[in-house]
GROMACS .gro file of C-alpha atoms in nm:
model
  320
    1MET     CA    1  -2.674  -4.615   2.118
    2ALA     CA    2  -2.537  -4.264   2.086
    3LYS     CA    3  -2.608  -4.024   2.366
    4LYS     CA    4  -2.825  -3.730   2.289
    5ARG     CA    5  -2.647  -3.395   2.297
    6PRO     CA    6  -2.763  -3.180   2.588
    7GLN     CA    7  -2.990  -2.900   2.479
    8THR     CA    8  -2.842  -2.555   2.529
    9LYS     CA    9  -3.020  -2.229   2.524
   10ALA     CA   10  -2.910  -1.996   2.245
   11LYS     CA   11  -2.743  -1.681   2.361
   12PRO     CA   12  -2.947  -1.369   2.296
   13GLN     CA   13  -2.839  -1.198   1.978
   14ILE     CA   14  -2.751  -0.830   1.978
   15THR     CA   15  -2.766  -0.591   1.688
   16ASP     CA   16  -2.460  -0.490   1.489
   17GLY     CA   17  -2.471  -0.140   1.628
   18GLU     CA   18  -2.439  -0.271   1.987
   19ILE     CA   19  -2.139  -0.501   1.931
   20PRO     CA   20  -1.827  -0.368   2.105
   21VAL     CA   21  -1.470  -0.408   1.980
   22VAL     CA   22  -1.282  -0.693   2.154
   23GLY     CA   23  -0.960  -0.885   2.097
   24ALA     CA   24  -0.930  -1.064   1.763
   25ARG     CA   25  -0.915  -1.413   1.926
   26GLU     CA   26  -1.188  -1.353   2.183
   27PRO     CA   27  -1.543  -1.484   2.132
   28CYS     CA   28  -1.751  -1.243   1.929
   29PRO     CA   29  -1.989  -1.047   2.157
   30CYS     CA   30  -2.274  -1.114   1.914
   31GLY     CA   31  -2.314  -1.466   2.059
   32SER     CA   32  -2.235  -1.659   1.741
   33GLY     CA   33  -1.970  -1.871   1.913
   34ARG     CA   34  -1.703  -1.773   1.661
   35ARG     CA   35  -1.394  -1.569   1.733
   36TYR     CA   36  -1.432  -1.195   1.685
   37LYS     CA   37  -1.182  -1.185   1.395
   38ALA     CA   38  -1.390  -1.441   1.202
   39CYS     CA   39  -1.721  -1.275   1.276
   40HIS     CA   40  -1.800  -0.906   1.328
   41GLY     CA   41  -1.429  -0.825   1.361
   42ARG     CA   42  -1.383  -0.900   0.992
   43ALA     CA   43  -1.564  -0.583   0.883
   44ALA     CA   44  -1.404  -0.383   1.162
   45SER     CA   45  -1.058  -0.503   1.061
   46HIS     CA   46  -1.120  -0.401   0.701
   47ALA     CA   47  -1.244  -0.059   0.812
   48VAL     CA   48  -0.939   0.017   1.024
   49THR     CA   49  -0.682  -0.102   0.769
   50GLU     CA   50  -0.830   0.049   0.453
   51LEU     CA   51  -0.608   0.339   0.348
   52VAL     CA   52  -0.771   0.680   0.315
   53GLN     CA   53  -0.568   0.859   0.047
   54ARG     CA   54  -0.663   1.214   0.154
   55PRO     CA   55  -0.734   1.195   0.528
   56PHE     CA   56  -0.738   1.576   0.570
   57GLU     CA   57  -0.969   1.651   0.276
   58GLY     CA   58  -1.257   1.874   0.385
   59LEU     CA   59  -1.070   2.023   0.680
   60PRO     CA   60  -0.985   2.394   0.679
   61SER     CA   61  -0.649   2.452   0.505
   62GLU     CA   62  -0.586   2.091   0.402
   63GLY     CA   63  -0.235   2.168   0.274
   64ASP     CA   64  -0.125   2.306   0.611
   65TRP     CA   65  -0.239   1.983   0.778
   66VAL     CA   66  -0.021   1.789   0.532
   67ALA     CA   67   0.275   2.021   0.590
   68MET     CA   68   0.244   1.998   0.969
   69ARG     CA   69   0.219   1.621   0.948
   70GLU     CA   70   0.517   1.565   0.716
   71LEU     CA   71   0.734   1.875   0.666
   72VAL     CA   72   0.733   2.115   0.960
   73PRO     CA   73   0.926   2.032   1.280
   74ALA     CA   74   0.759   2.267   1.529
   75ALA     CA   75   0.426   2.440   1.474
   76THR     CA   76   0.092   2.489   1.646
   77VAL     CA   77  -0.254   2.609   1.548
   78GLU     CA   78  -0.568   2.660   1.755
   79LEU     CA   79  -0.862   2.445   1.645
   80THR     CA   80  -1.225   2.552   1.633
   81LEU     CA   81  -1.461   2.269   1.723
   82ARG     CA   82  -1.816   2.223   1.596
   83GLY     CA   83  -2.051   2.342   1.869
   84GLY     CA   84  -1.774   2.515   2.061
   85LEU     CA   85  -1.541   2.397   2.337
   86PRO     CA   86  -1.664   2.168   2.619
   87GLU     CA   87  -1.692   2.315   2.966
   88GLY     CA   88  -1.355   2.326   3.139
   89VAL     CA   89  -1.155   2.319   2.814
   90PRO     CA   90  -1.024   2.671   2.743
   91SER     CA   91  -0.856   2.578   2.414
   92VAL     CA   92  -0.764   2.294   2.177
   93THR     CA   93  -0.430   2.326   2.000
   94LEU     CA   94  -0.294   2.108   1.721
   95ALA     CA   95   0.083   2.059   1.748
   96THR     CA   96   0.329   1.889   1.517
   97VAL     CA   97   0.471   1.676   1.798
   98LEU     CA   98   0.438   1.654   2.177
   99PRO     CA   99   0.685   1.558   2.452
  100MET     CA  100   0.754   1.186   2.489
  101ALA     CA  101   0.570   1.144   2.155
  102TRP     CA  102   0.237   1.157   2.339
  103PRO     CA  103  -0.061   1.149   2.101
  104ALA     CA  104  -0.235   1.414   2.314
  105LEU     CA  105  -0.208   1.595   2.645
  106ARG     CA  106  -0.468   1.748   2.875
  107ARG     CA  107  -0.282   2.025   3.055
  108ASP     CA  108  -0.328   2.121   3.417
  109ASP     CA  109  -0.543   2.419   3.314
  110GLY     CA  110  -0.775   2.191   3.114
  111SER     CA  111  -0.648   2.292   2.769
  112VAL     CA  112  -0.578   2.018   2.514
  113LEU     CA  113  -0.274   1.964   2.292
  114LEU     CA  114  -0.322   1.719   2.004
  115GLY     CA  115  -0.007   1.574   1.840
  116LEU     CA  116  -0.013   1.528   1.463
  117GLN     CA  117   0.317   1.351   1.392
  118ASN     CA  118   0.238   1.017   1.556
  119ASP     CA  119   0.209   0.661   1.433
  120THR     CA  120  -0.155   0.565   1.385
  121ALA     CA  121  -0.319   0.225   1.416
  122SER     CA  122  -0.535   0.235   1.104
  123GLY     CA  123  -0.535   0.353   0.747
  124ASP     CA  124  -0.743   0.659   0.836
  125ILE     CA  125  -0.533   0.918   1.020
  126SER     CA  126  -0.837   1.141   1.055
  127ARG     CA  127  -1.036   0.880   1.248
  128ASP     CA  128  -0.741   0.796   1.474
  129LEU     CA  129  -0.680   1.164   1.556
  130ALA     CA  130  -1.049   1.224   1.621
  131ASP     CA  131  -1.056   0.936   1.868
  132THR     CA  132  -0.748   1.073   2.045
  133LEU     CA  133  -0.901   1.422   2.056
  134GLN     CA  134  -1.227   1.298   2.205
  135ARG     CA  135  -1.042   1.108   2.477
  136ALA     CA  136  -0.823   1.410   2.551
  137LEU     CA  137  -1.130   1.632   2.594
  138ALA     CA  138  -1.262   1.389   2.857
  139ALA     CA  139  -0.928   1.318   3.029
  140GLU     CA  140  -0.837   1.446   3.373
  141PRO     CA  141  -0.629   1.768   3.368
  142GLY     CA  142  -0.258   1.697   3.378
  143THR     CA  143  -0.297   1.366   3.192
  144PRO     CA  144  -0.130   1.249   2.870
  145VAL     CA  145  -0.344   1.043   2.632
  146GLN     CA  146  -0.202   0.724   2.486
  147GLY     CA  147  -0.270   0.587   2.139
  148ARG     CA  148  -0.508   0.304   2.064
  149ARG     CA  149  -0.704   0.149   1.779
  150ALA     CA  150  -0.999   0.377   1.709
  151PRO     CA  151  -1.345   0.219   1.673
  152ALA     CA  152  -1.420   0.157   1.306
  153ASP     CA  153  -1.745   0.354   1.330
  154GLY     CA  154  -1.599   0.642   1.531
  155PRO     CA  155  -1.605   1.005   1.414
  156ARG     CA  156  -1.338   1.162   1.196
  157LEU     CA  157  -1.177   1.503   1.240
  158GLN     CA  158  -1.415   1.634   0.976
  159ASP     CA  159  -1.702   1.554   1.217
  160LEU     CA  160  -1.542   1.739   1.510
  161ILE     CA  161  -1.373   2.045   1.360
  162ASP     CA  162  -1.562   2.349   1.232
  163PRO     CA  163  -1.493   2.369   0.855
  164GLU     CA  164  -1.543   2.747   0.867
  165GLY     CA  165  -1.301   2.798   1.156
  166ALA     CA  166  -0.976   2.987   1.112
  167PHE     CA  167  -0.661   2.779   1.062
  168GLU     CA  168  -0.340   2.982   1.090
  169PRO     CA  169  -0.035   2.774   1.186
  170VAL     CA  170   0.234   2.938   1.396
  171VAL     CA  171   0.582   2.802   1.320
  172HIS     CA  172   0.817   2.791   1.619
  173SER     CA  173   1.196   2.780   1.635
  174GLY     CA  174   1.177   2.514   1.907
  175PHE     CA  175   0.938   2.319   2.127
  176GLU     CA  176   0.909   2.549   2.429
  177PHE     CA  177   0.535   2.561   2.362
  178TRP     CA  178   0.520   2.215   2.523
  179VAL     CA  179   0.532   2.354   2.875
  180PRO     CA  180   0.428   2.692   3.020
  181ASP     CA  181   0.744   2.700   3.231
  182ALA     CA  182   1.025   2.510   3.061
  183GLU     CA  183   1.269   2.572   3.348
  184ASN     CA  184   1.047   2.373   3.585
  185ALA     CA  185   0.967   2.085   3.349
  186THR     CA  186   1.012   1.727   3.473
  187PRO     CA  187   1.350   1.569   3.390
  188GLU     CA  188   1.186   1.341   3.131
  189VAL     CA  189   1.013   1.629   2.953
  190ALA     CA  190   1.323   1.849   2.978
  191ALA     CA  191   1.536   1.579   2.816
  192SER     CA  192   1.278   1.526   2.542
  193LEU     CA  193   1.264   1.902   2.484
  194GLU     CA  194   1.642   1.926   2.451
  195ARG     CA  195   1.655   1.640   2.198
  196ALA     CA  196   1.370   1.784   1.994
  197ASN     CA  197   1.519   2.135   1.984
  198ALA     CA  198   1.854   1.996   1.870
  199ALA     CA  199   1.690   1.818   1.575
  200ALA     CA  200   1.457   2.100   1.463
  201ILE     CA  201   1.529   2.245   1.118
  202PRO     CA  202   1.468   2.624   1.094
  203THR     CA  203   1.139   2.662   0.905
  204ALA     CA  204   0.910   2.949   0.804
  205ARG     CA  205   0.564   2.963   0.649
  206LEU     CA  206   0.529   3.197   0.350
  207THR     CA  207   0.257   3.461   0.381
  208GLY     CA  208   0.207   3.556   0.014
  209VAL     CA  209   0.097   3.210  -0.110
  210ASP     CA  210  -0.086   2.923   0.055
  211TRP     CA  211   0.077   2.611   0.201
  212ALA     CA  212   0.441   2.695   0.116
  213TYR     CA  213   0.721   2.641   0.369
  214TRP     CA  214   1.084   2.754   0.353
  215CYS     CA  215   1.345   2.559   0.547
  216GLU     CA  216   1.717   2.593   0.612
  217THR     CA  217   1.964   2.306   0.598
  218PRO     CA  218   2.345   2.316   0.637
  219GLU     CA  219   2.430   2.306   0.265
  220LYS     CA  220   2.127   2.465   0.096
  221ASN     CA  221   1.780   2.592   0.168
  222HIS     CA  222   1.453   2.459   0.028
  223LEU     CA  223   1.098   2.562  -0.050
  224ARG     CA  224   0.838   2.289  -0.008
  225TRP     CA  225   0.498   2.389  -0.144
  226VAL     CA  226   0.190   2.174  -0.086
  227MET     CA  227  -0.046   2.213  -0.384
  228PRO     CA  228  -0.415   2.117  -0.412
  229HIS     CA  229  -0.426   2.045  -0.786
  230PRO     CA  230  -0.478   1.691  -0.925
  231GLU     CA  231  -0.137   1.528  -0.958
  232GLU     CA  232  -0.141   1.456  -1.332
  233GLN     CA  233  -0.261   1.807  -1.418
  234LEU     CA  234  -0.003   1.962  -1.187
  235LEU     CA  235   0.285   1.757  -1.331
  236ASP     CA  236   0.184   1.860  -1.683
  237ALA     CA  237   0.182   2.227  -1.579
  238LEU     CA  238   0.518   2.201  -1.401
  239ALA     CA  239   0.665   2.026  -1.706
  240ARG     CA  240   0.547   2.308  -1.936
  241LEU     CA  241   0.717   2.566  -1.714
  242HIS     CA  242   1.029   2.354  -1.664
  243ALA     CA  243   1.078   2.300  -2.038
  244ALA     CA  244   1.035   2.674  -2.098
  245GLY     CA  245   1.293   2.762  -1.831
  246ARG     CA  246   1.027   2.927  -1.613
  247SER     CA  247   1.006   2.685  -1.318
  248SER     CA  248   1.270   2.848  -1.097
  249LEU     CA  249   1.218   3.100  -0.819
  250GLY     CA  250   1.507   3.324  -0.921
  251GLU     CA  251   1.879   3.306  -0.980
  252GLY     CA  252   2.043   2.997  -0.833
  253THR     CA  253   1.712   2.826  -0.752
  254ARG     CA  254   1.590   2.504  -0.911
  255LEU     CA  255   1.277   2.287  -0.913
  256VAL     CA  256   1.424   1.950  -0.819
  257GLY     CA  257   1.123   1.719  -0.777
  258SER     CA  258   0.827   1.664  -0.553
  259PHE     CA  259   0.682   1.466  -0.263
  260ARG     CA  260   0.354   1.280  -0.255
  261ALA     CA  261   0.190   1.324   0.084
  262HIS     CA  262  -0.164   1.231   0.191
  263GLY     CA  263  -0.310   1.262  -0.158
  264LEU     CA  264  -0.143   1.594  -0.245
  265THR     CA  265   0.171   1.681  -0.442
  266VAL     CA  266   0.449   1.890  -0.286
  267PRO     CA  267   0.694   2.043  -0.539
  268VAL     CA  268   1.040   2.113  -0.392
  269TRP     CA  269   1.291   2.381  -0.492
  270ASP     CA  270   1.658   2.401  -0.398
  271LEU     CA  271   1.759   2.751  -0.291
  272PRO     CA  272   2.105   2.900  -0.232
  273SER     CA  273   2.200   2.910   0.137
  274GLY     CA  274   2.175   3.288   0.137
  275VAL     CA  275   1.810   3.292   0.021
  276GLY     CA  276   1.577   3.335   0.318
  277ALA     CA  277   1.201   3.305   0.352
  278ASP     CA  278   1.144   3.677   0.288
  279ASP     CA  279   1.358   3.662  -0.026
  280VAL     CA  280   1.136   3.397  -0.184
  281GLU     CA  281   0.797   3.560  -0.110
  282LYS     CA  282   0.781   3.768  -0.431
  283PRO     CA  283   0.924   3.498  -0.662
  284ALA     CA  284   0.675   3.247  -0.521
  285ALA     CA  285   0.381   3.480  -0.589
  286GLU     CA  286   0.505   3.533  -0.945
  287PHE     CA  287   0.545   3.159  -0.993
  288ALA     CA  288   0.186   3.105  -0.874
  289GLU     CA  289   0.066   3.325  -1.160
  290ARG     CA  290   0.275   3.133  -1.416
  291LEU     CA  291   0.150   2.804  -1.276
  292SER     CA  292  -0.213   2.917  -1.299
  293ALA     CA  293  -0.170   2.987  -1.670
  294ALA     CA  294   0.006   2.655  -1.728
  295LEU     CA  295  -0.269   2.466  -1.546
  296ALA     CA  296  -0.527   2.622  -1.779
  297SER     CA  297  -0.350   2.501  -2.095
  298GLN     CA  298  -0.523   2.222  -2.288
  299GLU     CA  299  -0.249   2.174  -2.548
  300PRO     CA  300  -0.076   1.834  -2.570
  301LEU     CA  301   0.274   1.827  -2.422
  302THR     CA  302   0.558   1.880  -2.668
  303GLY     CA  303   0.856   1.646  -2.682
  304ASP     CA  304   1.062   1.871  -2.457
  305GLU     CA  305   0.773   1.900  -2.212
  306ARG     CA  306   0.725   1.522  -2.202
  307ARG     CA  307   1.095   1.476  -2.125
  308ALA     CA  308   1.072   1.742  -1.853
  309ARG     CA  309   0.770   1.565  -1.708
  310GLY     CA  310   0.953   1.234  -1.707
  311GLY     CA  311   1.240   1.391  -1.518
  312LEU     CA  312   1.006   1.538  -1.259
  313THR     CA  313   0.818   1.208  -1.221
  314ASN     CA  314   1.143   1.019  -1.167
  315ARG     CA  315   1.229   1.255  -0.883
  316GLN     CA  316   0.907   1.202  -0.690
  317VAL     CA  317   0.925   1.065  -0.335
  318THR     CA  318   0.618   0.930  -0.156
  319LEU     CA  319   0.602   1.030   0.212
  320SER     CA  320   0.270   0.863   0.291
   0.00000   0.00000   0.00000
């Protein structure tokens, strides 16, 4: 005769909102008896891997966020938080990259540096950065903040940053902004600073148009211009100008293609090595007017324009 199974008391169930994140192979905290990855971790896993195409949409100056993430070596900008700064935090500064590739740093004076050019654990850069920022605000002064997988239901940058706050990036020639006194930096930070400075490409942000960045390379210079327009509409407009011979920024310059980055398109021009950032300010403003007119056109593309569009499409590179 088969033995009766001993009666066990069911574990108390907890609500979805109370279930913490645990390791994928650990028992689910809900008490179901299944592993977390096969229970409540399934939805959490989907949430953290689902790609957000425009993670910076809704933030002030979206194109500058994209540029600082993908194009600019050394830049900073002060962030304005919703509800103001916490007590003991004099400032929060977004930086392209931090020493030792730290995701964030709480300085000795309590100020916070948040690194933008870091690997993230999920498909939503905004949520990962918001989690890092929140932990940096609560960290002890003088402490770097390490990366981690952000909770799937955690806030995004759009929940933490004031959408009406000013956003004016400052482009630097090097990374001395990392430390108040570079001469007295630790050997590890000093070595990281030296390597970063050696690799930095001279870059400048244009003042006459939004989200455009000039950079200098050994053989030629470039203008990389993040644009907010829908990709298909923008490519049509660029093709109209290209076919008409009106897509350049002056003698010796050439529209050579574009990047895709975080849901936005970034046209790229080659510039002669002698053309600096100041030299391209007026041509860029004039191009913006031509582009505005081309964007407004509703006419079908001509044969020459379709061929120009095909050439531009073939020279697209996806950065993210």
